[in-house]
C-alpha cells in the first residue's frame, strides 16, 4: 500500500559527529570526534555499543553513565533521536555535533537510564499508552508473546532492513488509528460504481483518538531564515503536549486535515486569520472582540483577557516539522498518521510558534 | 450516568471538579494534616489558559519508615514531625521517632490528569531531611510491604521514573494503565452509585483511597462513607 513513505521514515538517519566532553578526556592528543549514523526512530543510548569502544581508552577510571548534550542542553534519551534533531536544529545541521558524557549524569534534569532495558521499557510503555488511546485498553500489548516482544524490540533497535519484521509483529497488535482517506477512497469509488451506496463513505472515519506528542517551541522575535532562529538552551522553553487528537469527520467527504489536528491541540493560534499570514490583525476585529467581553468580569480577568486576545491575535505558527519534513497543512491527517508515525504508534510533531512579548506591569 | 455503561474514566473538566472535592473533604476530615492545594497551570506559559488546567499538590509530607514493625500507615506532618495523622499511643510514637529518625523521608505528591488514559495519575518524589533526593531502592524500603512486593515483581510497569508533565523534571509515577478498570469495579461495588448512577465528583476520593495506600497514605473511613454531595 503506502509503504514508500514508511520506508523512508524507517530508514531515515541523522549523521552525528560526537565529541567527548573535554572534562572527560584523559589522553593526549584528545580523541577525534566519532562519526555515526543514528536512526531517526532510534534512541541515543542505543548507540553506546558504537561510541564506547571509540572513547573508552580516553576515559578516566570509574563507572560510566552515558548521556548527550547539544549546545549545553542535556538530551532526553526517551525522545526519539529524529524528534530531538527536528526540535533542536531549526536549520538542520549536518553532521549534527553532539557532546557525549560518561560521567556526571544530570539527575535533576534527566530520568536515569539503566541502559538498553530502560529504553526498551520506555518504548513499551509508550506503545501501551498508544494502544490505550486507540482501543481503550492495552490488552493486545500486555498479552504480546515473549518472542513477539523480543522481535518487535529488536526491529526497533536495529532498524536497518527490519521494517518487515516490525510490520509483521505490530500488525498483531491491531492498532488501527485511522484508515487512510486516500487509499480507501480509491477502493470505495470503484466499489460504489456497483451502486451499493453503503461503501461510499467506508473510508471516512467518524471519530477516533490518535496518539500525538507535540513539542511546541516559542520565539518572541521574528526571523526570516531558520538559521537565525534562536537556540533552545533550556527544556522549560518547550511545551510538551501529550494529548490525543480526537478526529471528527462531520460532513461526509470533508477531510480532517493536519491543520484541523493542530487546531484541536493549539486552538489559540487559529483565530479567524489565515495561518502563516503576515498581515496584522484588523483593528475593528480587535475592538469588536474587546466590546464583547463579559461585562460582569472583574478587572483582573479583563486585563488578562485583553492580553490573551493580544497575544493570540499576533501569534503565528512558524514551522511544523514531522520526521524531518515540513508537510503542507492541507494534507489529510490520516495520511500523516499512517505514514509518519513512530514505531510506538505516536505521531511526534515539532512546532515553532512566534508569540510577541507582552509587557505586563 | 449509568454505571454499567461507564468505562471508568473521566474528562479533564470532571477531573478538576473531583479534585476540588477531594481537597475539600480532606480538609474537613483531616483538619490536622496538611491540605491539598490546587495548582493552576498553563500548559503554554505564554498564554492565559482558558481551561481549568491544573493539578493537586500535597507537599513536604513526612512518612516514617515503619515496615519493620509492619505498622504501615503511620504518618506525621512534615515540619514539626510531631502532630500525627493517625491517633496512636504517645509512648509508641516517641519510641518510633527515636529509633527511626534517620529513616525520615519527605514526600511531595501531585495528582495530575492524564489525557491518554483519561484518569488521574499520582506523581511523587521523595527526599531525606537533608534534601537529597531518594532513589527508588530507598523509597522501596519505606513503602508498605505489599507495594514493595509489587514493585519488585514489576519493576518497569508499576512505579516508573518519568517526567513531570508540568515541571519537566524526573518524578516517580504510579502507572495508570489499569486505573479505569479497577475504578469501574470500585464504583460497581458501591450500592449507592449502582442505584443513582456514577457520582463522578467522588472519583478522586475513591481513587485516592486505593492509590494512597500504595505509598502509605490512608484516608479516614468517615471520608469515604460521607455521601454528602457538598
Coordinates of C-alpha atoms in Angstrom, one line a residue:
Chain A
X1 CA 0.0 0.0 0.0
X2 CA 1.6 3.2 1.2
X3 CA 4.9 1.6 2.1
X4 CA 7.1 4.0 0.3
X5 CA 6.8 6.8 2.8
X6 CA 7.0 4.4 5.8
X7 CA 10.2 3.0 4.3
X8 CA 11.7 6.5 4.1
X9 CA 10.9 7.2 7.7
X10 CA 12.1 3.8 8.8
X11 CA 15.4 4.2 7.0
X12 CA 15.9 7.9 7.9
X13 CA 19.1 8.5 9.8
X14 CA 21.0 11.5 11.1
X15 CA 24.8 11.8 10.7
X16 CA 26.2 12.6 14.1
X17 CA 29.6 13.9 14.9
X18 CA 30.1 13.1 18.6
X19 CA 32.7 14.8 20.7
X20 CA 33.8 13.5 24.1
X21 CA 33.4 16.3 26.6
X22 CA 36.7 17.9 27.4
X23 CA 36.4 17.3 31.1
X24 CA 36.5 13.5 30.5
X25 CA 39.4 13.4 28.2
X26 CA 42.5 11.9 29.9
X27 CA 44.7 11.2 26.9
X28 CA 46.8 13.4 24.7
X29 CA 46.0 14.2 22.0
X30 CA 42.3 14.1 22.7
X31 CA 40.3 11.5 20.7
X32 CA 38.9 12.9 17.4
X33 CA 35.1 13.0 17.2
X34 CA 33.2 9.9 16.2
X35 CA 31.1 9.9 13.1
X36 CA 27.9 7.8 13.5
X37 CA 24.7 7.4 11.5
X38 CA 21.9 7.5 14.0
X39 CA 18.4 6.1 13.0
X40 CA 15.7 8.7 13.3
X41 CA 13.3 6.3 15.1
X42 CA 16.1 5.1 17.5
X43 CA 17.2 6.4 20.8
X44 CA 20.6 7.9 21.7
X45 CA 21.6 5.4 24.5
X46 CA 21.3 2.6 22.0
X47 CA 24.4 4.0 20.3
X48 CA 26.6 3.2 23.3
X49 CA 27.9 0.0 21.7
X50 CA 29.4 2.0 18.9
X51 CA 30.5 5.0 20.9
X52 CA 32.0 3.4 24.0
X53 CA 34.8 1.4 22.2
X54 CA 35.7 4.6 20.4
X55 CA 36.2 6.7 23.5
X56 CA 36.8 4.0 26.1
X57 CA 40.6 4.4 26.2
X58 CA 40.4 8.1 26.9
X59 CA 38.0 7.9 29.8
X60 CA 39.0 8.4 33.4
X61 CA 38.6 5.3 35.7
X62 CA 35.1 4.9 37.2
X63 CA 31.5 4.0 36.4
X64 CA 30.1 5.0 33.1
X65 CA 26.6 6.5 32.6
X66 CA 26.3 7.8 29.1
X67 CA 24.4 11.0 28.3
X68 CA 24.4 13.5 25.5
X69 CA 24.1 17.2 25.2
X70 CA 23.7 19.7 22.4
X71 CA 24.9 23.2 23.0
X72 CA 24.8 22.7 26.7
X73 CA 21.3 21.2 26.7
X74 CA 21.1 17.7 28.1
X75 CA 19.2 15.5 25.6
X76 CA 16.3 13.4 26.8
X77 CA 17.1 9.8 25.9
X78 CA 13.5 8.7 25.9
X79 CA 12.7 11.0 23.0
X80 CA 13.4 9.5 19.5
X81 CA 16.6 10.9 18.0
X82 CA 14.9 12.2 15.0
X83 CA 12.5 14.2 17.1
X84 CA 15.4 15.8 19.1
X85 CA 17.0 16.7 15.8
X86 CA 13.8 18.3 14.3
X87 CA 13.2 20.2 17.5
X88 CA 16.7 21.4 18.4
X89 CA 18.1 22.1 14.9
X90 CA 15.7 24.5 13.3
X91 CA 18.1 24.8 10.5
X92 CA 19.3 21.2 10.1
X93 CA 23.0 20.8 11.0
X94 CA 24.8 18.0 9.2
X95 CA 26.6 16.4 10.7
X96 CA 24.9 17.1 14.0
X97 CA 27.6 18.0 16.6
X98 CA 26.7 16.4 19.9
X99 CA 28.8 16.1 23.0
X100 CA 28.9 12.8 24.9
X101 CA 29.5 12.4 28.6
X102 CA 30.2 9.2 30.6
X103 CA 30.3 10.9 34.0
X104 CA 28.3 13.5 35.9
X105 CA 24.8 12.4 34.9
X106 CA 22.4 15.4 35.4
X107 CA 20.0 13.6 37.7
X108 CA 17.9 16.7 38.3
X109 CA 17.1 17.2 34.6
X110 CA 17.2 13.7 33.1
X111 CA 15.5 10.5 34.0
X112 CA 18.2 7.9 34.9
X113 CA 18.9 5.4 32.2
X114 CA 19.9 1.9 33.1
X115 CA 21.0 1.0 29.6
X116 CA 19.0 -0.8 27.0
X117 CA 16.4 -2.1 29.4
X118 CA 15.3 1.4 30.4
X119 CA 15.0 2.4 26.7
X120 CA 13.1 -0.8 25.9
X121 CA 10.6 -0.3 28.7
X122 CA 10.1 3.3 27.9
X123 CA 9.3 2.3 24.4
X124 CA 6.9 -0.4 25.5
X125 CA 5.1 1.8 28.0
X126 CA 4.7 4.3 25.2
X127 CA 3.3 1.6 22.9
X128 CA 0.9 0.7 25.7
X129 CA -0.2 4.2 26.0
X130 CA -0.8 4.5 22.3
X131 CA -2.8 1.2 22.4
X132 CA -5.0 2.5 25.2
X133 CA -5.7 5.7 23.3
X134 CA -6.6 3.8 20.2
X135 CA -8.5 0.8 21.6
X136 CA -9.5 1.9 25.1
X137 CA -7.3 -0.8 26.7
X138 CA -3.8 -2.1 26.3
X139 CA -4.6 -5.8 26.4
X140 CA -3.0 -6.5 23.0
X141 CA 0.3 -5.1 24.1
X142 CA 0.2 -6.7 27.5
X143 CA -0.7 -10.1 26.0
X144 CA 2.1 -10.0 23.4
X145 CA 4.1 -13.2 23.5
X146 CA 7.6 -13.0 24.8
X147 CA 9.0 -13.9 21.3
X148 CA 6.9 -11.2 19.6
X149 CA 8.1 -8.7 22.2
X150 CA 11.7 -9.6 21.6
X151 CA 11.3 -9.4 17.8
X152 CA 9.4 -6.1 18.0
X153 CA 12.1 -4.6 20.2
X154 CA 14.9 -6.0 18.0
X155 CA 13.4 -4.5 14.9
X156 CA 13.3 -1.0 16.6
X157 CA 16.8 -1.4 18.0
X158 CA 18.4 -2.5 14.8
X159 CA 16.2 -0.7 12.3
X160 CA 18.2 -1.5 9.2
X161 CA 16.2 -3.8 7.0
X162 CA 13.8 -4.6 9.8
X163 CA 10.6 -2.8 8.6
X164 CA 9.1 -6.1 7.5
X165 CA 9.7 -7.7 10.9
X166 CA 8.3 -4.7 12.6
X167 CA 5.1 -4.7 10.5
X168 CA 4.7 -8.5 10.9
X169 CA 4.7 -8.2 14.7
X170 CA 3.0 -4.9 15.1
X171 CA 0.1 -5.9 12.9
X172 CA -0.9 -8.4 15.5
X173 CA -1.5 -5.6 17.9
X174 CA -4.4 -4.5 15.8
X175 CA -3.8 -0.8 16.4
X176 CA -5.6 0.8 13.5
X177 CA -5.6 4.5 14.1
X178 CA -7.4 5.9 11.1
X179 CA -8.0 4.5 7.8
X180 CA -6.2 6.3 5.0
X181 CA -8.7 8.6 3.3
X182 CA -6.7 8.5 0.1
X183 CA -6.4 4.7 -0.3
X184 CA -9.8 3.8 0.8
X185 CA -11.5 6.4 -1.3
X186 CA -9.9 4.9 -4.4
X187 CA -11.1 1.5 -3.4
X188 CA -14.5 2.6 -2.4
X189 CA -15.1 4.6 -5.6
X190 CA -14.6 1.5 -7.7
X191 CA -17.0 -0.4 -5.5
X192 CA -19.6 2.3 -5.3
X193 CA -19.9 2.1 -9.0
X194 CA -21.8 -1.1 -8.4
X195 CA -24.4 1.0 -6.7
X196 CA -24.5 -0.4 -3.2
X197 CA -24.3 3.0 -1.7
X198 CA -23.1 1.6 1.6
X199 CA -19.5 1.7 0.7
X200 CA -19.5 5.3 -0.3
X201 CA -18.1 6.5 3.0
X202 CA -16.4 3.4 4.0
X203 CA -13.1 5.1 4.4
X204 CA -14.4 8.1 6.4
X205 CA -13.6 7.7 10.0
X206 CA -16.3 9.2 12.1
X207 CA -14.4 9.6 15.4
X208 CA -11.2 8.2 16.7
X209 CA -8.4 9.1 19.1
X210 CA -4.9 9.4 17.6
X211 CA -1.8 9.3 19.8
X212 CA 0.1 12.5 19.3
X213 CA 3.0 14.1 21.1
X214 CA 3.6 17.7 20.3
X215 CA 6.7 19.8 21.1
X216 CA 5.9 23.5 21.0
X217 CA 8.8 25.9 21.0
X218 CA 8.1 29.6 21.1
X219 CA 10.2 32.5 19.9
X220 CA 9.4 36.2 20.6
X221 CA 11.5 37.7 17.8
X222 CA 10.5 37.1 14.2
X223 CA 13.0 35.6 11.9
X224 CA 13.0 35.1 8.1
X225 CA 15.7 32.5 7.9
X226 CA 15.8 29.3 10.0
X227 CA 19.5 29.9 10.5
X228 CA 18.6 32.9 12.6
X229 CA 16.3 31.0 14.9
X230 CA 17.5 31.3 18.5
X231 CA 19.0 28.2 20.2
X232 CA 17.0 26.3 22.7
X233 CA 19.1 26.2 25.8
X234 CA 16.6 25.0 28.4
X235 CA 13.8 22.5 28.3
X236 CA 11.5 24.9 30.1
X237 CA 11.3 26.8 26.8
X238 CA 9.5 23.9 25.2
X239 CA 5.9 22.9 25.9
X240 CA 5.4 19.2 25.7
X241 CA 1.8 18.3 24.9
X242 CA 1.0 14.7 25.2
X243 CA -2.7 14.7 24.3
X244 CA -4.6 12.5 21.8
X245 CA -6.2 14.2 18.9
X246 CA -9.9 13.5 18.5
X247 CA -10.8 13.1 14.9
X248 CA -14.3 14.1 13.9
X249 CA -15.5 13.9 10.4
X250 CA -18.8 15.7 10.5
X251 CA -19.5 16.2 6.9
X252 CA -19.3 13.3 4.5
X253 CA -16.5 13.8 2.1
X254 CA -14.8 16.5 4.1
X255 CA -11.3 15.6 5.0
X256 CA -9.8 16.0 8.5
X257 CA -6.5 17.7 7.7
X258 CA -3.3 18.2 9.5
X259 CA -4.4 21.8 10.1
X260 CA -7.6 20.5 11.8
X261 CA -5.5 18.3 14.0
X262 CA -3.1 21.1 15.1
X263 CA -6.1 23.3 15.7
X264 CA -7.6 20.9 18.2
X265 CA -4.3 20.9 20.2
X266 CA -3.5 24.6 19.8
X267 CA -6.7 26.5 19.3
X268 CA -5.0 29.7 20.4
X269 CA -3.3 30.0 17.1
X270 CA -6.3 29.7 15.0
X271 CA -8.3 32.8 15.3
X272 CA -10.1 33.9 12.1
X273 CA -6.9 34.9 10.4
X274 CA -5.3 32.5 7.9
X275 CA -2.3 30.5 9.0
X276 CA 1.2 31.7 8.0
X277 CA -0.2 35.1 7.3
X278 CA 2.0 38.2 7.9
X279 CA -1.0 40.5 7.8
X280 CA -1.5 42.4 11.0
X281 CA -5.0 41.9 12.5
X282 CA -7.6 44.3 11.6
X283 CA -8.4 46.9 14.2
X284 CA -12.2 46.6 14.0
X285 CA -12.0 43.0 14.8
X286 CA -10.0 43.7 17.9
X287 CA -12.4 46.3 19.1
X288 CA -15.4 44.0 18.4
X289 CA -13.7 41.4 20.5
X290 CA -13.0 43.6 23.4
X291 CA -16.5 45.0 23.5
X292 CA -17.9 41.5 23.6
X293 CA -16.2 40.9 26.9
X294 CA -18.3 39.7 29.7
X295 CA -19.3 42.9 31.4
X296 CA -19.5 41.2 34.8
X297 CA -16.0 40.0 34.9
X298 CA -13.6 41.7 37.3
X299 CA -10.8 44.0 36.4
X300 CA -8.1 41.4 36.6
X301 CA -9.6 38.8 34.4
X302 CA -10.5 41.6 32.0
X303 CA -6.8 42.6 31.7
X304 CA -5.8 39.0 31.3
X305 CA -8.4 38.5 28.7
X306 CA -7.2 41.6 26.8
X307 CA -3.6 40.3 27.0
X308 CA -4.8 36.9 25.9
X309 CA -6.5 38.4 22.9
X310 CA -3.5 40.5 22.0
X311 CA -1.1 37.6 22.2
X312 CA -3.5 35.3 20.4
X313 CA -4.1 37.7 17.6
X314 CA -0.5 38.2 17.0
X315 CA 0.8 34.7 17.5
X316 CA 1.8 32.8 14.5
X317 CA 2.8 29.3 13.7
X318 CA 6.3 29.5 12.0
X319 CA 7.1 25.9 11.4
X320 CA 5.5 22.4 11.6
X321 CA 8.0 19.6 11.3
X322 CA 7.3 15.9 11.3
X323 CA 10.0 13.3 10.6
X324 CA 12.3 15.9 9.2
X325 CA 9.8 17.3 6.7
X326 CA 7.5 20.3 6.7
X327 CA 4.2 19.0 5.4
X328 CA 1.5 21.2 3.9
X329 CA -1.3 21.6 6.4
X330 CA -3.9 20.7 3.9
X331 CA -2.7 17.1 3.9
X332 CA -5.2 14.6 5.2
X333 CA -4.3 13.9 8.8
X334 CA -4.9 10.2 8.2
X335 CA -2.1 10.2 5.7
X336 CA 0.2 11.9 8.1
X337 CA -0.6 9.5 10.9
X338 CA -0.3 6.3 8.8
X339 CA 2.9 7.3 7.2
X340 CA 4.9 9.4 9.6
X341 CA 4.2 7.9 13.0
X342 CA 6.9 6.3 15.0
X343 CA 7.1 2.6 15.8
X344 CA 5.4 3.3 19.2
X345 CA 2.3 4.5 17.2
X346 CA 2.8 8.0 18.4
X347 CA 2.9 10.9 15.9
X348 CA 5.6 13.3 17.0
X349 CA 5.3 16.9 15.8
X350 CA 7.6 19.8 16.4
X351 CA 6.0 23.2 16.1
X352 CA 7.7 26.6 16.3
X353 CA 5.4 29.5 17.2
X354 CA 6.1 33.2 17.3
X355 CA 4.5 34.9 20.2
X356 CA 5.0 38.6 20.6
X357 CA 6.3 39.6 24.0
X358 CA 3.8 41.2 26.3
X359 CA 5.0 43.8 28.7
X360 CA 3.0 43.3 31.9
X361 CA 3.1 46.0 34.6
Chain B
X1 CA -24.6 8.2 34.1
X2 CA -25.4 4.5 34.3
X3 CA -22.6 2.7 35.9
X4 CA -22.8 -0.3 33.5
X5 CA -22.2 2.0 30.5
X6 CA -19.4 3.8 32.2
X7 CA -15.8 3.0 31.2
X8 CA -14.1 4.1 34.5
X9 CA -12.6 7.3 33.0
X10 CA -13.2 10.9 33.5
X11 CA -12.8 14.1 31.4
X12 CA -10.4 16.9 32.2
X13 CA -13.1 19.1 33.5
X14 CA -14.5 16.3 35.6
X15 CA -11.0 15.8 37.0
X16 CA -10.8 19.4 38.1
X17 CA -14.2 19.1 39.8
X18 CA -13.4 15.9 41.5
X19 CA -10.0 17.2 42.6
X20 CA -11.6 20.1 44.4
X21 CA -14.0 17.7 46.0
X22 CA -11.1 15.6 47.3
X23 CA -9.3 18.7 48.7
X24 CA -12.5 19.9 50.4
X25 CA -13.3 16.6 52.0
X26 CA -9.7 16.1 53.0
X27 CA -9.6 19.4 54.8
X28 CA -12.9 18.5 56.6
X29 CA -11.9 15.1 57.8
X30 CA -8.2 15.6 58.2
X31 CA -8.0 19.1 59.8
X32 CA -4.7 18.5 61.5
X33 CA -3.0 17.2 58.3
X34 CA -1.6 19.5 55.6
X35 CA -4.2 20.1 52.9
X36 CA -4.2 19.5 49.2
X37 CA -3.9 22.6 47.1
X38 CA -4.9 23.1 43.5
X39 CA -2.0 24.4 41.3
X40 CA -3.5 26.1 38.3
X41 CA -1.1 26.0 35.4
X42 CA -0.8 26.9 31.9
X43 CA 0.4 24.3 29.5
X44 CA 1.9 27.1 27.5
X45 CA 3.4 29.7 29.7
X46 CA 2.8 32.5 27.2
X47 CA -0.9 32.0 27.1
X48 CA -3.5 32.7 29.7
X49 CA -5.2 29.3 30.0
X50 CA -8.9 29.3 29.3
X51 CA -9.4 25.8 30.5
X52 CA -9.2 25.0 34.2
X53 CA -6.0 23.1 33.8
X54 CA -4.0 22.3 36.9
X55 CA -3.1 19.6 39.4
X56 CA -3.5 18.8 43.1
X57 CA -0.5 19.1 45.3
X58 CA 0.4 17.9 48.8
X59 CA 4.0 18.6 49.7
X60 CA 6.6 18.2 52.4
X61 CA 4.9 15.2 53.9
X62 CA 6.9 13.0 56.3
X63 CA 6.3 9.3 56.1
X64 CA 8.1 7.3 58.8
X65 CA 9.6 4.1 57.6
X66 CA 7.8 1.6 59.8
X67 CA 7.9 -1.5 57.8
X68 CA 9.9 -3.4 60.2
X69 CA 7.1 -3.1 62.7
X70 CA 4.6 -3.7 59.9
X71 CA 2.6 -0.7 61.1
X72 CA 2.2 0.6 57.6
X73 CA 0.3 3.8 57.6
X74 CA 1.7 5.8 60.5
X75 CA 2.2 9.3 59.1
X76 CA 3.1 12.5 60.5
X77 CA 3.3 16.1 59.4
X78 CA 6.4 17.4 57.8
X79 CA 7.9 20.3 59.6
X80 CA 7.2 19.6 63.3
X81 CA 7.3 15.9 63.0
X82 CA 5.1 15.6 66.0
X83 CA 1.5 16.1 65.1
X84 CA 0.4 12.8 63.8
X85 CA -2.0 11.9 61.2
X86 CA -3.5 8.9 62.9
X87 CA -4.0 8.7 66.6
X88 CA -1.7 6.4 68.3
X89 CA -0.4 5.8 71.8
X90 CA 2.0 8.6 72.6
X91 CA 4.7 6.4 74.0
X92 CA 4.7 4.4 70.9
X93 CA 5.2 7.4 68.8
X94 CA 8.1 8.7 70.8
X95 CA 9.9 5.4 70.5
X96 CA 9.4 5.2 66.8
X97 CA 10.7 8.6 66.2
X98 CA 13.7 7.9 68.4
X99 CA 14.5 4.7 66.7
X100 CA 13.9 5.6 63.2
X101 CA 14.8 9.2 63.0
X102 CA 17.3 8.6 60.2
X103 CA 14.5 6.9 58.2
X104 CA 12.5 10.0 57.9
X105 CA 11.6 10.5 54.3
X106 CA 9.8 13.5 53.0
X107 CA 7.3 13.2 50.1
X108 CA 5.8 15.5 47.6
X109 CA 2.6 14.2 45.9
X110 CA 1.0 15.6 42.8
X111 CA -2.2 14.3 41.3
X112 CA -2.2 15.0 37.6
X113 CA -4.8 14.3 34.9
X114 CA -3.6 12.0 32.1
X115 CA -5.3 12.7 28.8
X116 CA -4.2 9.5 27.2
X117 CA -5.7 7.2 29.9
X118 CA -8.3 9.8 30.9
X119 CA -7.6 9.1 34.6
X120 CA -5.7 10.8 37.5
X121 CA -2.1 9.8 38.0
X122 CA -0.1 10.0 41.2
X123 CA 3.3 11.6 40.8
X124 CA 5.7 11.8 43.7
X125 CA 9.2 12.4 44.7
X126 CA 11.0 11.7 48.0
X127 CA 13.9 13.2 49.8
X128 CA 15.7 13.0 53.1
X129 CA 15.6 15.6 55.7
X130 CA 18.8 17.0 54.3
X131 CA 17.1 17.5 50.9
X132 CA 18.9 14.8 48.9
X133 CA 16.5 13.0 46.6
X134 CA 15.9 9.4 47.3
X135 CA 16.3 6.7 44.6
X136 CA 13.7 4.1 44.1
X137 CA 15.6 1.5 46.1
X138 CA 15.5 3.7 49.2
X139 CA 11.9 4.6 48.6
X140 CA 11.0 1.0 48.3
X141 CA 12.3 0.4 51.9
X142 CA 9.7 2.9 53.1
X143 CA 6.8 1.5 51.2
X144 CA 4.1 -0.7 52.8
X145 CA 5.2 -4.3 52.2
X146 CA 2.6 -5.1 49.6
X147 CA 3.7 -2.2 47.4
X148 CA 7.3 -3.2 47.8
X149 CA 6.4 -6.6 46.6
X150 CA 4.5 -5.4 43.6
X151 CA 7.5 -3.1 42.8
X152 CA 10.0 -5.9 42.8
X153 CA 7.8 -8.0 40.6
X154 CA 7.0 -5.4 38.0
X155 CA 9.9 -3.1 38.0
X156 CA 9.1 -1.3 34.8
X157 CA 5.3 -1.1 34.9
X158 CA 4.3 -0.3 38.4
X159 CA 6.2 2.7 39.6
X160 CA 8.2 4.3 36.8
X161 CA 10.5 7.3 36.7
X162 CA 9.0 9.8 34.3
X163 CA 9.0 13.4 33.5
X164 CA 6.6 15.6 35.5
X165 CA 4.3 16.9 32.8
X166 CA 4.3 20.5 34.1
X167 CA 7.7 20.7 35.9
X168 CA 9.8 18.9 33.2
X169 CA 11.8 17.2 35.9
X170 CA 12.1 13.5 36.8
X171 CA 9.4 12.3 39.2
X172 CA 8.1 8.9 40.1
X173 CA 4.7 7.9 38.8
X174 CA 2.3 5.1 39.6
X175 CA 1.5 3.6 36.2
X176 CA -2.1 4.4 35.2
X177 CA -2.8 1.6 32.6
X178 CA -5.1 -0.3 34.9
X179 CA -6.8 2.6 36.7
X180 CA -10.0 2.8 34.6
X181 CA -10.6 -0.9 35.1
X182 CA -10.3 -1.0 38.8
X183 CA -12.1 2.3 39.3
X184 CA -15.1 0.8 37.5
X185 CA -15.0 -2.3 39.7
X186 CA -14.7 0.0 42.8
X187 CA -17.8 2.0 41.8
X188 CA -19.7 -1.1 40.8
X189 CA -19.3 -2.4 44.4
X190 CA -20.8 0.8 45.7
X191 CA -24.6 0.3 46.1
X192 CA -25.5 4.0 46.1
X193 CA -23.6 4.6 42.9
X194 CA -25.2 1.5 41.4
X195 CA -28.6 2.8 42.1
X196 CA -28.1 6.5 41.4
X197 CA -25.6 6.5 38.7
X198 CA -21.9 7.4 38.7
X199 CA -21.0 10.2 41.2
X200 CA -18.1 11.4 39.1
X201 CA -17.3 14.2 41.6
X202 CA -16.3 11.5 44.1
X203 CA -13.9 9.8 41.7
X204 CA -10.8 11.2 43.2
X205 CA -11.8 10.4 46.8
X206 CA -12.4 6.8 45.8
X207 CA -9.3 6.7 43.7
X208 CA -7.1 8.0 46.4
X209 CA -8.4 5.6 48.9
X210 CA -6.7 2.9 46.8
X211 CA -3.7 4.8 45.4
X212 CA -2.8 6.4 48.7
X213 CA -2.3 3.0 50.3
X214 CA 0.4 2.2 47.8
X215 CA 2.6 5.0 49.3
X216 CA 1.3 4.5 52.9
X217 CA -1.2 7.4 53.0
X218 CA -4.6 6.2 54.0
X219 CA -7.8 8.3 54.2
X220 CA -10.2 8.2 57.1
X221 CA -13.1 5.8 56.5
X222 CA -15.6 8.5 57.5
X223 CA -14.4 10.5 54.5
X224 CA -15.2 7.6 52.2
X225 CA -18.6 6.9 53.7
X226 CA -19.6 10.5 53.6
X227 CA -22.1 10.7 50.8
X228 CA -22.8 14.4 51.5
X229 CA -22.6 15.8 48.0
X230 CA -21.3 19.2 49.3

